[in-house]
Amino acid sequence: MIKKKLINNALKVDKFLISFLRNQNRSLLVKPMKYGIISGGKKIRSTIIFDTGKIFNLAEKKLINICAAVECIHSYSLIHDDLPCMDNDSMRRGKPSTHIKFGEASAVLAGSSLLTLAFEIITNNKYLVNAKKKNEIINSLASCSGHTGIAGGQELDLQFENKKKKINQIIDMQKKKTGKLFNFCLYSVGVIANKTYKEKKFLSNLGEDIGLLFQLTDDFLDKTGSKKLIGKPVKKDNKKGKSTLLKLIGEEKAKKYGNNLKKKILRKLEKHGKKANGLRNTIEFILERKF
Ligand code: GRG
């Protein structure tokens, strides 16, 4: 069931991105950009956006630009994450990383172009959302991606290598590196749905918890997962001396932590009743996933 949902949503977002790029002027970077974003990855952030949209009865055409923009930022972060100056990974999503296929310079430029494409997608005239909401969405996407979000989290991740860090420092780093984009996924749906400041704050925090849960499973997959299913080499965190919750507290406590976090997230969703069933299923998948 969940696999089918993920595939369907990924296809919708890929179709949108292909058509969006087709309507722009050609450039040499379209090929490495498409390589880094189309037909690859679970596009789980888009599924989270559609699931959250269901809670507020939002039409998919109000959400598809947000999905595409989020996937641009996500794929951009992965292209840059794989570079030799970052995590130096030569395989991603079962194929050579973008810099292996196209060279480092093109990978840096394709990644940066995906970043700016995200903002073109939100501000596009054909996206029928009012300017005030677009402004709020852009502001949130920028702050979730930059030094107070993904980029800042990545810097901490690199600085924490081979250092003994406290649990709260690791949680803070992972909430930035991975959680902030999930934060944006839920927050932006709240903006489209005209929610109050308090409700949007609630959605942001919920998103960040979902992101932390996602990262925890990612750390487990690196330790105990299958290279074939994940599409990239495993057991790299230990070699690189990465600071993770799993390493700090061990498998048993980390599993407990994950289960408690999942329960906390599901409790927060109770007030939305059956409308949140899609999001509930996705959250179950996030903890149990093998890819
Ligand atoms: C400012 C966006 C930006 C990037 C520059 C390189 C970098 C800073 C950040 C990297 C952040 C990073 C790699 C976080 C890890 C997040 C994570 C768990 C990725 C795996 O996500 P999946 O499983 O990937 O959703 P797929 O392949 O399915 O899309």
PDB file of C-alpha atoms and ligand atoms in Angstrom:
ATOM      1  CA  MET A   1       0.000   0.000   0.000  1.00  0.00           C
ATOM      2  CA  ILE A   2       2.560   2.579   1.122  1.00  0.00           C
ATOM      3  CA  LYS A   3       4.902   1.615  -1.741  1.00  0.00           C
ATOM      4  CA  LYS A   4       2.114   2.249  -4.243  1.00  0.00           C
ATOM      5  CA  LYS A   5       1.355   5.616  -2.640  1.00  0.00           C
ATOM      6  CA  LEU A   6       5.034   6.626  -2.730  1.00  0.00           C
ATOM      7  CA  ILE A   7       5.421   5.598  -6.381  1.00  0.00           C
ATOM      8  CA  ASN A   8       2.234   7.407  -7.468  1.00  0.00           C
ATOM      9  CA  ASN A   9       3.221  10.606  -5.680  1.00  0.00           C
ATOM     10  CA  ALA A  10       6.789  10.431  -7.019  1.00  0.00           C
ATOM     11  CA  LEU A  11       5.441  10.080 -10.567  1.00  0.00           C
ATOM     12  CA  LYS A  12       3.202  13.124 -10.133  1.00  0.00           C
ATOM     13  CA  VAL A  13       6.098  15.254  -8.890  1.00  0.00           C
ATOM     14  CA  ASP A  14       8.471  13.976 -11.606  1.00  0.00           C
ATOM     15  CA  LYS A  15       5.865  14.798 -14.262  1.00  0.00           C
ATOM     16  CA  PHE A  16       5.475  18.307 -12.884  1.00  0.00           C
ATOM     17  CA  LEU A  17       9.255  18.880 -12.768  1.00  0.00           C
ATOM     18  CA  ILE A  18       9.813  17.573 -16.293  1.00  0.00           C
ATOM     19  CA  SER A  19       7.096  19.851 -17.652  1.00  0.00           C
ATOM     20  CA  PHE A  20       8.373  22.850 -15.637  1.00  0.00           C
ATOM     21  CA  LEU A  21      11.916  22.395 -16.983  1.00  0.00           C
ATOM     22  CA  ARG A  22      10.590  21.878 -20.515  1.00  0.00           C
ATOM     23  CA  ASN A  23       8.901  25.290 -20.346  1.00  0.00           C
ATOM     24  CA  GLN A  24      12.170  27.002 -19.425  1.00  0.00           C
ATOM     25  CA  ASN A  25      15.031  27.930 -21.746  1.00  0.00           C
ATOM     26  CA  ARG A  26      17.448  25.061 -22.373  1.00  0.00           C
ATOM     27  CA  SER A  27      20.843  24.969 -20.632  1.00  0.00           C
ATOM     28  CA  LEU A  28      23.724  22.552 -20.260  1.00  0.00           C
ATOM     29  CA  LEU A  29      22.739  22.015 -16.632  1.00  0.00           C
ATOM     30  CA  VAL A  30      19.312  20.481 -17.298  1.00  0.00           C
ATOM     31  CA  LYS A  31      20.843  17.034 -17.811  1.00  0.00           C
ATOM     32  CA  PRO A  32      22.730  16.831 -14.478  1.00  0.00           C
ATOM     33  CA  MET A  33      19.787  18.527 -12.717  1.00  0.00           C
ATOM     34  CA  LYS A  34      17.352  15.911 -14.053  1.00  0.00           C
ATOM     35  CA  TYR A  35      19.830  13.160 -13.225  1.00  0.00           C
ATOM     36  CA  GLY A  36      19.881  14.344  -9.623  1.00  0.00           C
ATOM     37  CA  ILE A  37      16.142  14.732  -9.153  1.00  0.00           C
ATOM     38  CA  ILE A  38      13.985  12.752 -11.626  1.00  0.00           C
ATOM     39  CA  SER A  39      13.283   9.021 -11.340  1.00  0.00           C
ATOM     40  CA  GLY A  40      15.147   8.565  -8.146  1.00  0.00           C
ATOM     41  CA  GLY A  41      14.456   8.579  -4.473  1.00  0.00           C
ATOM     42  CA  LYS A  42      11.291   7.921  -2.551  1.00  0.00           C
ATOM     43  CA  LYS A  43      10.064  11.531  -2.721  1.00  0.00           C
ATOM     44  CA  ILE A  44       8.739  10.917   0.776  1.00  0.00           C
ATOM     45  CA  ARG A  45       8.646  14.622   1.571  1.00  0.00           C
ATOM     46  CA  SER A  46       6.074  15.040  -1.217  1.00  0.00           C
ATOM     47  CA  THR A  47       4.008  12.204   0.232  1.00  0.00           C
ATOM     48  CA  ILE A  48       4.100  13.933   3.624  1.00  0.00           C
ATOM     49  CA  ILE A  49       2.854  17.146   1.971  1.00  0.00           C
ATOM     50  CA  PHE A  50      -0.006  15.343   0.197  1.00  0.00           C
ATOM     51  CA  ASP A  51      -0.864  13.422   3.409  1.00  0.00           C
ATOM     52  CA  THR A  52      -0.961  16.666   5.413  1.00  0.00           C
ATOM     53  CA  GLY A  53      -3.024  18.309   2.673  1.00  0.00           C
ATOM     54  CA  LYS A  54      -5.645  15.559   3.141  1.00  0.00           C
ATOM     55  CA  ILE A  55      -6.054  16.588   6.794  1.00  0.00           C
ATOM     56  CA  PHE A  56      -7.131  20.056   5.615  1.00  0.00           C
ATOM     57  CA  ASN A  57      -9.037  18.937   2.479  1.00  0.00           C
ATOM     58  CA  LEU A  58      -6.594  20.688   0.140  1.00  0.00           C
ATOM     59  CA  ALA A  59      -6.568  19.969  -3.587  1.00  0.00           C
ATOM     60  CA  GLU A  60      -3.320  18.515  -4.943  1.00  0.00           C
ATOM     61  CA  LYS A  61      -2.963  21.357  -7.447  1.00  0.00           C
ATOM     62  CA  LYS A  62      -2.459  23.702  -4.466  1.00  0.00           C
ATOM     63  CA  LEU A  63       0.357  21.483  -3.170  1.00  0.00           C
ATOM     64  CA  ILE A  64       2.247  20.181  -6.204  1.00  0.00           C
ATOM     65  CA  ASN A  65       4.482  23.281  -6.510  1.00  0.00           C
ATOM     66  CA  ILE A  66       5.440  22.928  -2.852  1.00  0.00           C
ATOM     67  CA  CYS A  67       6.260  19.233  -3.379  1.00  0.00           C
ATOM     68  CA  ALA A  68       8.415  19.999  -6.420  1.00  0.00           C
ATOM     69  CA  ALA A  69      10.224  22.827  -4.609  1.00  0.00           C
ATOM     70  CA  VAL A  70      10.944  20.623  -1.595  1.00  0.00           C
ATOM     71  CA  GLU A  71      12.283  17.844  -3.817  1.00  0.00           C
ATOM     72  CA  CYS A  72      14.546  20.395  -5.562  1.00  0.00           C
ATOM     73  CA  ILE A  73      16.036  21.457  -2.228  1.00  0.00           C
ATOM     74  CA  HIS A  74      16.319  17.844  -1.058  1.00  0.00           C
ATOM     75  CA  SER A  75      18.046  16.623  -4.244  1.00  0.00           C
ATOM     76  CA  TYR A  76      20.288  19.675  -4.195  1.00  0.00           C
ATOM     77  CA  SER A  77      21.373  18.792  -0.660  1.00  0.00           C
ATOM     78  CA  LEU A  78      22.096  15.191  -1.690  1.00  0.00           C
ATOM     79  CA  ILE A  79      24.126  16.216  -4.762  1.00  0.00           C
ATOM     80  CA  HIS A  80      26.257  18.499  -2.571  1.00  0.00           C
ATOM     81  CA  ASP A  81      26.341  15.985   0.295  1.00  0.00           C
ATOM     82  CA  ASP A  82      27.970  13.408  -2.015  1.00  0.00           C
ATOM     83  CA  LEU A  83      30.785  15.753  -3.112  1.00  0.00           C
ATOM     84  CA  PRO A  84      34.351  14.884  -2.067  1.00  0.00           C
ATOM     85  CA  CYS A  85      34.494  17.976   0.193  1.00  0.00           C
ATOM     86  CA  MET A  86      31.381  16.760   2.059  1.00  0.00           C
ATOM     87  CA  ASP A  87      30.576  13.076   2.604  1.00  0.00           C
ATOM     88  CA  ASN A  88      32.438  11.897  -0.511  1.00  0.00           C
ATOM     89  CA  ASP A  89      29.980   9.248  -1.702  1.00  0.00           C
ATOM     90  CA  SER A  90      30.237   7.867  -5.213  1.00  0.00           C
ATOM     91  CA  MET A  91      26.868   6.112  -5.255  1.00  0.00           C
ATOM     92  CA  ARG A  92      23.363   7.467  -4.670  1.00  0.00           C
ATOM     93  CA  ARG A  93      19.950   5.924  -5.402  1.00  0.00           C
ATOM     94  CA  GLY A  94      21.604   2.879  -6.979  1.00  0.00           C
ATOM     95  CA  LYS A  95      23.593   4.838  -9.565  1.00  0.00           C
ATOM     96  CA  PRO A  96      26.795   6.917  -9.686  1.00  0.00           C
ATOM     97  CA  SER A  97      26.489  10.192  -7.733  1.00  0.00           C
ATOM     98  CA  THR A  98      25.955  13.306  -9.871  1.00  0.00           C
ATOM     99  CA  HIS A  99      29.604  14.453  -9.546  1.00  0.00           C
ATOM    100  CA  ILE A 100      30.856  10.996 -10.611  1.00  0.00           C
ATOM    101  CA  LYS A 101      28.632  11.076 -13.694  1.00  0.00           C
ATOM    102  CA  PHE A 102      29.069  14.741 -14.716  1.00  0.00           C
ATOM    103  CA  GLY A 103      32.141  16.010 -12.829  1.00  0.00           C
ATOM    104  CA  GLU A 104      32.395  18.111  -9.676  1.00  0.00           C
ATOM    105  CA  ALA A 105      31.911  21.540 -11.246  1.00  0.00           C
ATOM    106  CA  SER A 106      28.706  20.508 -13.052  1.00  0.00           C
ATOM    107  CA  ALA A 107      27.396  18.813  -9.904  1.00  0.00           C
ATOM    108  CA  VAL A 108      27.957  21.976  -7.830  1.00  0.00           C
ATOM    109  CA  LEU A 109      26.221  24.086 -10.495  1.00  0.00           C
ATOM    110  CA  ALA A 110      23.361  21.611 -11.006  1.00  0.00           C
ATOM    111  CA  GLY A 111      22.804  21.489  -7.221  1.00  0.00           C
ATOM    112  CA  SER A 112      22.829  25.285  -6.943  1.00  0.00           C
ATOM    113  CA  SER A 113      20.424  25.512  -9.906  1.00  0.00           C
ATOM    114  CA  LEU A 114      17.998  23.134  -8.161  1.00  0.00           C
ATOM    115  CA  LEU A 115      18.099  25.464  -5.146  1.00  0.00           C
ATOM    116  CA  THR A 116      17.086  28.466  -7.235  1.00  0.00           C
ATOM    117  CA  LEU A 117      14.598  26.379  -9.261  1.00  0.00           C
ATOM    118  CA  ALA A 118      12.721  25.710  -6.003  1.00  0.00           C
ATOM    119  CA  PHE A 119      12.010  29.436  -5.673  1.00  0.00           C
ATOM    120  CA  GLU A 120      11.079  29.801  -9.349  1.00  0.00           C
ATOM    121  CA  ILE A 121       8.545  27.000  -8.854  1.00  0.00           C
ATOM    122  CA  ILE A 122       6.906  28.697  -5.847  1.00  0.00           C
ATOM    123  CA  THR A 123       6.831  32.145  -7.448  1.00  0.00           C
ATOM    124  CA  ASN A 124       5.604  30.905 -10.859  1.00  0.00           C
ATOM    125  CA  ASN A 125       2.576  32.852 -12.109  1.00  0.00           C
ATOM    126  CA  LYS A 126       0.677  29.685 -12.942  1.00  0.00           C
ATOM    127  CA  TYR A 127       0.777  28.632  -9.275  1.00  0.00           C
ATOM    128  CA  LEU A 128      -2.513  30.091  -8.136  1.00  0.00           C
ATOM    129  CA  VAL A 129      -1.774  30.956  -4.522  1.00  0.00           C
ATOM    130  CA  ASN A 130      -1.910  34.575  -3.333  1.00  0.00           C
ATOM    131  CA  ALA A 131       1.290  36.611  -3.051  1.00  0.00           C
ATOM    132  CA  LYS A 132       1.122  36.937   0.752  1.00  0.00           C
ATOM    133  CA  LYS A 133       1.047  33.161   1.184  1.00  0.00           C
ATOM    134  CA  LYS A 134       3.806  32.691  -1.403  1.00  0.00           C
ATOM    135  CA  ASN A 135       5.926  35.192   0.525  1.00  0.00           C
ATOM    136  CA  GLU A 136       5.424  33.275   3.777  1.00  0.00           C
ATOM    137  CA  ILE A 137       6.234  29.971   2.045  1.00  0.00           C
ATOM    138  CA  ILE A 138       9.407  31.382   0.446  1.00  0.00           C
ATOM    139  CA  ASN A 139      10.560  32.843   3.759  1.00  0.00           C
ATOM    140  CA  SER A 140      10.116  29.500   5.509  1.00  0.00           C
ATOM    141  CA  LEU A 141      11.761  27.490   2.705  1.00  0.00           C
ATOM    142  CA  ALA A 142      14.779  29.809   2.710  1.00  0.00           C
ATOM    143  CA  SER A 143      15.269  29.675   6.472  1.00  0.00           C
ATOM    144  CA  CYS A 144      14.756  25.889   6.591  1.00  0.00           C
ATOM    145  CA  SER A 145      17.404  25.426   3.865  1.00  0.00           C
ATOM    146  CA  GLY A 146      20.106  27.903   4.858  1.00  0.00           C
ATOM    147  CA  HIS A 147      22.427  28.377   7.831  1.00  0.00           C
ATOM    148  CA  THR A 148      19.618  28.023  10.376  1.00  0.00           C
ATOM    149  CA  GLY A 149      18.439  24.842   8.650  1.00  0.00           C
ATOM    150  CA  ILE A 150      19.867  22.166   6.372  1.00  0.00           C
ATOM    151  CA  ALA A 151      23.164  23.893   5.556  1.00  0.00           C
ATOM    152  CA  GLY A 152      23.743  24.795   9.220  1.00  0.00           C
ATOM    153  CA  GLY A 153      22.904  21.233  10.239  1.00  0.00           C
ATOM    154  CA  GLN A 154      25.304  19.837   7.658  1.00  0.00           C
ATOM    155  CA  GLU A 155      28.077  22.080   9.013  1.00  0.00           C
ATOM    156  CA  LEU A 156      27.421  20.725  12.522  1.00  0.00           C
ATOM    157  CA  ASP A 157      27.351  17.147  11.157  1.00  0.00           C
ATOM    158  CA  LEU A 158      30.817  17.660   9.632  1.00  0.00           C
ATOM    159  CA  GLN A 159      32.207  19.476  12.705  1.00  0.00           C
ATOM    160  CA  PHE A 160      30.903  16.687  15.002  1.00  0.00           C
ATOM    161  CA  GLU A 161      32.890  13.963  13.181  1.00  0.00           C
ATOM    162  CA  ASN A 162      35.146  12.044  15.592  1.00  0.00           C
ATOM    163  CA  LYS A 163      33.988  14.165  18.548  1.00  0.00           C
ATOM    164  CA  LYS A 164      32.038  13.142  21.625  1.00  0.00           C
ATOM    165  CA  LYS A 165      28.836  15.146  21.560  1.00  0.00           C
ATOM    166  CA  LYS A 166      25.937  15.286  24.021  1.00  0.00           C
ATOM    167  CA  ILE A 167      22.524  13.883  23.091  1.00  0.00           C
ATOM    168  CA  ASN A 168      20.948  17.343  22.837  1.00  0.00           C
ATOM    169  CA  GLN A 169      23.685  18.538  20.490  1.00  0.00           C
ATOM    170  CA  ILE A 170      23.091  15.540  18.200  1.00  0.00           C
ATOM    171  CA  ILE A 171      19.312  16.051  18.268  1.00  0.00           C
ATOM    172  CA  ASP A 172      19.788  19.745  17.434  1.00  0.00           C
ATOM    173  CA  MET A 173      22.110  18.875  14.526  1.00  0.00           C
ATOM    174  CA  GLN A 174      19.755  16.213  13.130  1.00  0.00           C
ATOM    175  CA  LYS A 175      16.682  18.425  13.528  1.00  0.00           C
ATOM    176  CA  LYS A 176      18.463  21.027  11.392  1.00  0.00           C
ATOM    177  CA  LYS A 177      20.118  18.734   8.842  1.00  0.00           C
ATOM    178  CA  THR A 178      17.043  16.586   8.217  1.00  0.00           C
ATOM    179  CA  GLY A 179      14.171  17.873  10.352  1.00  0.00           C
ATOM    180  CA  LYS A 180      13.932  21.399   8.973  1.00  0.00           C
ATOM    181  CA  LEU A 181      12.785  20.302   5.514  1.00  0.00           C
ATOM    182  CA  PHE A 182      10.078  18.118   7.093  1.00  0.00           C
ATOM    183  CA  ASN A 183       9.198  21.134   9.255  1.00  0.00           C
ATOM    184  CA  PHE A 184       8.704  23.122   6.034  1.00  0.00           C
ATOM    185  CA  CYS A 185       6.576  20.344   4.488  1.00  0.00           C
ATOM    186  CA  LEU A 186       3.959  20.604   7.247  1.00  0.00           C
ATOM    187  CA  TYR A 187       4.264  24.345   7.866  1.00  0.00           C
ATOM    188  CA  SER A 188       3.731  25.255   4.205  1.00  0.00           C
ATOM    189  CA  VAL A 189       0.554  23.143   4.067  1.00  0.00           C
ATOM    190  CA  GLY A 190      -0.617  25.085   7.137  1.00  0.00           C
ATOM    191  CA  VAL A 191       0.013  28.332   5.234  1.00  0.00           C
ATOM    192  CA  ILE A 192      -2.022  27.156   2.229  1.00  0.00           C
ATOM    193  CA  ALA A 193      -4.795  25.998   4.585  1.00  0.00           C
ATOM    194  CA  ASN A 194      -5.012  29.451   6.258  1.00  0.00           C
ATOM    195  CA  LYS A 195      -4.079  28.106   9.678  1.00  0.00           C
ATOM    196  CA  THR A 196      -3.356  30.362  12.665  1.00  0.00           C
ATOM    197  CA  TYR A 197       0.176  31.154  13.897  1.00  0.00           C
ATOM    198  CA  LYS A 198      -0.292  28.667  16.760  1.00  0.00           C
ATOM    199  CA  GLU A 199      -1.451  25.878  14.452  1.00  0.00           C
ATOM    200  CA  LYS A 200       1.429  26.512  12.027  1.00  0.00           C
ATOM    201  CA  LYS A 201       3.906  26.378  14.935  1.00  0.00           C
ATOM    202  CA  PHE A 202       2.353  23.062  15.961  1.00  0.00           C
ATOM    203  CA  LEU A 203       2.783  21.743  12.384  1.00  0.00           C
ATOM    204  CA  SER A 204       6.418  22.948  12.257  1.00  0.00           C
ATOM    205  CA  ASN A 205       7.307  21.137  15.473  1.00  0.00           C
ATOM    206  CA  LEU A 206       5.480  18.011  14.347  1.00  0.00           C
ATOM    207  CA  GLY A 207       7.396  18.106  11.050  1.00  0.00           C
ATOM    208  CA  GLU A 208      10.703  18.442  12.851  1.00  0.00           C
ATOM    209  CA  ASP A 209       9.898  15.413  15.021  1.00  0.00           C
ATOM    210  CA  ILE A 210       8.993  13.428  11.881  1.00  0.00           C
ATOM    211  CA  GLY A 211      12.331  14.470  10.379  1.00  0.00           C
ATOM    212  CA  LEU A 212      14.200  13.356  13.488  1.00  0.00           C
ATOM    213  CA  LEU A 213      12.436   9.983  13.321  1.00  0.00           C
ATOM    214  CA  PHE A 214      13.365   9.743   9.631  1.00  0.00           C
ATOM    215  CA  GLN A 215      17.036  10.467  10.422  1.00  0.00           C
ATOM    216  CA  LEU A 216      17.086   7.924  13.252  1.00  0.00           C
ATOM    217  CA  THR A 217      15.945   5.197  10.834  1.00  0.00           C
ATOM    218  CA  ASP A 218      18.506   6.453   8.324  1.00  0.00           C
ATOM    219  CA  ASP A 219      21.236   5.898  10.923  1.00  0.00           C
ATOM    220  CA  PHE A 220      19.916   2.370  11.586  1.00  0.00           C
ATOM    221  CA  LEU A 221      19.870   1.654   7.840  1.00  0.00           C
ATOM    222  CA  ASP A 222      23.503   2.709   7.571  1.00  0.00           C
ATOM    223  CA  LYS A 223      24.397   0.222  10.300  1.00  0.00           C
ATOM    224  CA  THR A 224      22.145  -2.727   9.563  1.00  0.00           C
ATOM    225  CA  GLY A 225      20.519  -2.075   6.168  1.00  0.00           C
ATOM    226  CA  SER A 226      21.123  -3.504   2.713  1.00  0.00           C
ATOM    227  CA  LYS A 227      23.215  -1.604   0.153  1.00  0.00           C
ATOM    228  CA  LYS A 228      21.014  -3.009  -2.618  1.00  0.00           C
ATOM    229  CA  LEU A 229      17.766  -1.749  -1.066  1.00  0.00           C
ATOM    230  CA  ILE A 230      19.121   1.640   0.024  1.00  0.00           C
ATOM    231  CA  GLY A 231      21.019   2.257  -3.224  1.00  0.00           C
ATOM    232  CA  LYS A 232      24.214   3.471  -1.551  1.00  0.00           C
ATOM    233  CA  PRO A 233      27.073   1.988   0.469  1.00  0.00           C
ATOM    234  CA  VAL A 234      26.308   1.141   4.099  1.00  0.00           C
ATOM    235  CA  LYS A 235      28.368   1.210   7.310  1.00  0.00           C
ATOM    236  CA  LYS A 236      29.897   4.563   6.419  1.00  0.00           C
ATOM    237  CA  ASP A 237      28.897   6.474   9.574  1.00  0.00           C
ATOM    238  CA  ASN A 238      31.229   4.445  11.759  1.00  0.00           C
ATOM    239  CA  LYS A 239      34.151   4.781   9.365  1.00  0.00           C
ATOM    240  CA  LYS A 240      33.675   8.542   9.216  1.00  0.00           C
ATOM    241  CA  GLY A 241      33.211   8.854  12.980  1.00  0.00           C
ATOM    242  CA  LYS A 242      29.739  10.425  12.553  1.00  0.00           C
ATOM    243  CA  SER A 243      27.980  11.540  15.720  1.00  0.00           C
ATOM    244  CA  THR A 244      24.585   9.839  15.707  1.00  0.00           C
ATOM    245  CA  LEU A 245      22.020   9.007  18.383  1.00  0.00           C
ATOM    246  CA  LEU A 246      22.479   5.343  17.511  1.00  0.00           C
ATOM    247  CA  LYS A 247      26.205   5.502  18.190  1.00  0.00           C
ATOM    248  CA  LEU A 248      25.798   7.498  21.397  1.00  0.00           C
ATOM    249  CA  ILE A 249      23.070   5.478  23.124  1.00  0.00           C
ATOM    250  CA  GLY A 250      23.317   2.093  21.357  1.00  0.00           C
ATOM    251  CA  GLU A 251      20.812   0.014  19.371  1.00  0.00           C
ATOM    252  CA  GLU A 252      18.435  -0.944  22.159  1.00  0.00           C
ATOM    253  CA  LYS A 253      17.984   2.539  23.600  1.00  0.00           C
ATOM    254  CA  ALA A 254      17.834   4.067  20.112  1.00  0.00           C
ATOM    255  CA  LYS A 255      15.000   1.681  19.171  1.00  0.00           C
ATOM    256  CA  LYS A 256      13.145   2.689  22.337  1.00  0.00           C
ATOM    257  CA  TYR A 257      13.768   6.349  21.557  1.00  0.00           C
ATOM    258  CA  GLY A 258      12.368   5.860  18.042  1.00  0.00           C
ATOM    259  CA  ASN A 259       9.260   4.058  19.275  1.00  0.00           C
ATOM    260  CA  ASN A 260       8.566   6.743  21.875  1.00  0.00           C
ATOM    261  CA  LEU A 261       9.076   9.486  19.294  1.00  0.00           C
ATOM    262  CA  LYS A 262       6.670   7.742  16.904  1.00  0.00           C
ATOM    263  CA  LYS A 263       4.069   7.433  19.692  1.00  0.00           C
ATOM    264  CA  LYS A 264       4.490  11.144  20.513  1.00  0.00           C
ATOM    265  CA  ILE A 265       3.939  12.052  16.837  1.00  0.00           C
ATOM    266  CA  LEU A 266       0.866   9.800  16.555  1.00  0.00           C
ATOM    267  CA  ARG A 267      -0.582  11.266  19.775  1.00  0.00           C
ATOM    268  CA  LYS A 268      -0.243  14.750  18.305  1.00  0.00           C
ATOM    269  CA  LEU A 269      -2.219  13.588  15.257  1.00  0.00           C
ATOM    270  CA  GLU A 270      -5.134  12.225  17.310  1.00  0.00           C
ATOM    271  CA  LYS A 271      -7.056  15.509  17.119  1.00  0.00           C
ATOM    272  CA  HIS A 272      -7.269  15.135  13.327  1.00  0.00           C
ATOM    273  CA  GLY A 273      -9.086  11.789  13.467  1.00  0.00           C
ATOM    274  CA  LYS A 274      -9.467   9.679  10.311  1.00  0.00           C
ATOM    275  CA  LYS A 275      -8.289  12.489   8.039  1.00  0.00           C
ATOM    276  CA  ALA A 276      -4.755  11.885   9.317  1.00  0.00           C
ATOM    277  CA  ASN A 277      -4.757   8.161   8.443  1.00  0.00           C
ATOM    278  CA  GLY A 278      -2.554   8.707   5.379  1.00  0.00           C
ATOM    279  CA  LEU A 279       0.031  10.591   7.426  1.00  0.00           C
ATOM    280  CA  ARG A 280      -0.158   7.924  10.161  1.00  0.00           C
ATOM    281  CA  ASN A 281       0.665   5.182   7.623  1.00  0.00           C
ATOM    282  CA  THR A 282       3.589   7.205   6.287  1.00  0.00           C
ATOM    283  CA  ILE A 283       4.928   7.676   9.820  1.00  0.00           C
ATOM    284  CA  GLU A 284       4.718   3.928  10.506  1.00  0.00           C
ATOM    285  CA  PHE A 285       6.684   3.403   7.273  1.00  0.00           C
ATOM    286  CA  ILE A 286       9.300   5.975   8.290  1.00  0.00           C
ATOM    287  CA  LEU A 287      10.234   3.960  11.380  1.00  0.00           C
ATOM    288  CA  GLU A 288       9.986   0.507   9.793  1.00  0.00           C
ATOM    289  CA  ARG A 289      11.398   1.293   6.330  1.00  0.00           C
ATOM    290  CA  LYS A 290      14.194  -0.746   4.756  1.00  0.00           C
ATOM    291  CA  PHE A 291      15.015   1.836   2.042  1.00  0.00           C
TER     292      PHE A 291
HETATM  293  C1  GRG B   1      21.445  24.081   1.810  1.00  0.00           C
HETATM  294  C2  GRG B   1      19.987  22.312   0.870  1.00  0.00           C
HETATM  295  C3  GRG B   1      21.323  22.696   1.297  1.00  0.00           C
HETATM  296  C4  GRG B   1      22.369  21.803   1.205  1.00  0.00           C
HETATM  297  C5  GRG B   1      23.774  21.992   1.503  1.00  0.00           C
HETATM  298  C6  GRG B   1      25.021  19.080   1.733  1.00  0.00           C
HETATM  299  C7  GRG B   1      24.092  19.788   2.654  1.00  0.00           C
HETATM  300  C8  GRG B   1      24.176  21.268   2.763  1.00  0.00           C
HETATM  301  C9  GRG B   1      23.200  19.132   3.426  1.00  0.00           C
HETATM  302  C10 GRG B   1      23.022  17.672   3.425  1.00  0.00           C
HETATM  303  C11 GRG B   1      21.925  17.283   4.322  1.00  0.00           C
HETATM  304  C12 GRG B   1      21.652  15.809   4.301  1.00  0.00           C
HETATM  305  C13 GRG B   1      22.320  14.922   3.332  1.00  0.00           C
HETATM  306  C14 GRG B   1      20.770  15.326   5.174  1.00  0.00           C
HETATM  307  C15 GRG B   1      20.405  13.898   5.231  1.00  0.00           C
HETATM  308  C16 GRG B   1      18.955  13.763   4.964  1.00  0.00           C
HETATM  309  C17 GRG B   1      18.576  12.371   4.568  1.00  0.00           C
HETATM  310  C18 GRG B   1      18.216  11.412   5.639  1.00  0.00           C
HETATM  311  C19 GRG B   1      18.600  12.029   3.283  1.00  0.00           C
HETATM  312  C20 GRG B   1      18.064  10.787   2.719  1.00  0.00           C
HETATM  313  O1  GRG B   1      16.740  11.095   2.322  1.00  0.00           O
HETATM  314  P1  GRG B   1      15.811  10.077   1.541  1.00  0.00           P
HETATM  315  O2  GRG B   1      15.943   8.719   2.133  1.00  0.00           O
HETATM  316  O3  GRG B   1      16.501  10.071   0.113  1.00  0.00           O
HETATM  317  O4  GRG B   1      14.457  10.660   1.467  1.00  0.00           O
HETATM  318  P2  GRG B   1      15.870   9.646  -1.284  1.00  0.00           P
HETATM  319  O5  GRG B   1      17.027   9.080  -2.056  1.00  0.00           O
HETATM  320  O6  GRG B   1      14.787   8.649  -1.064  1.00  0.00           O
HETATM  321  O7  GRG B   1      15.380  10.925  -1.880  1.00  0.00           O
END
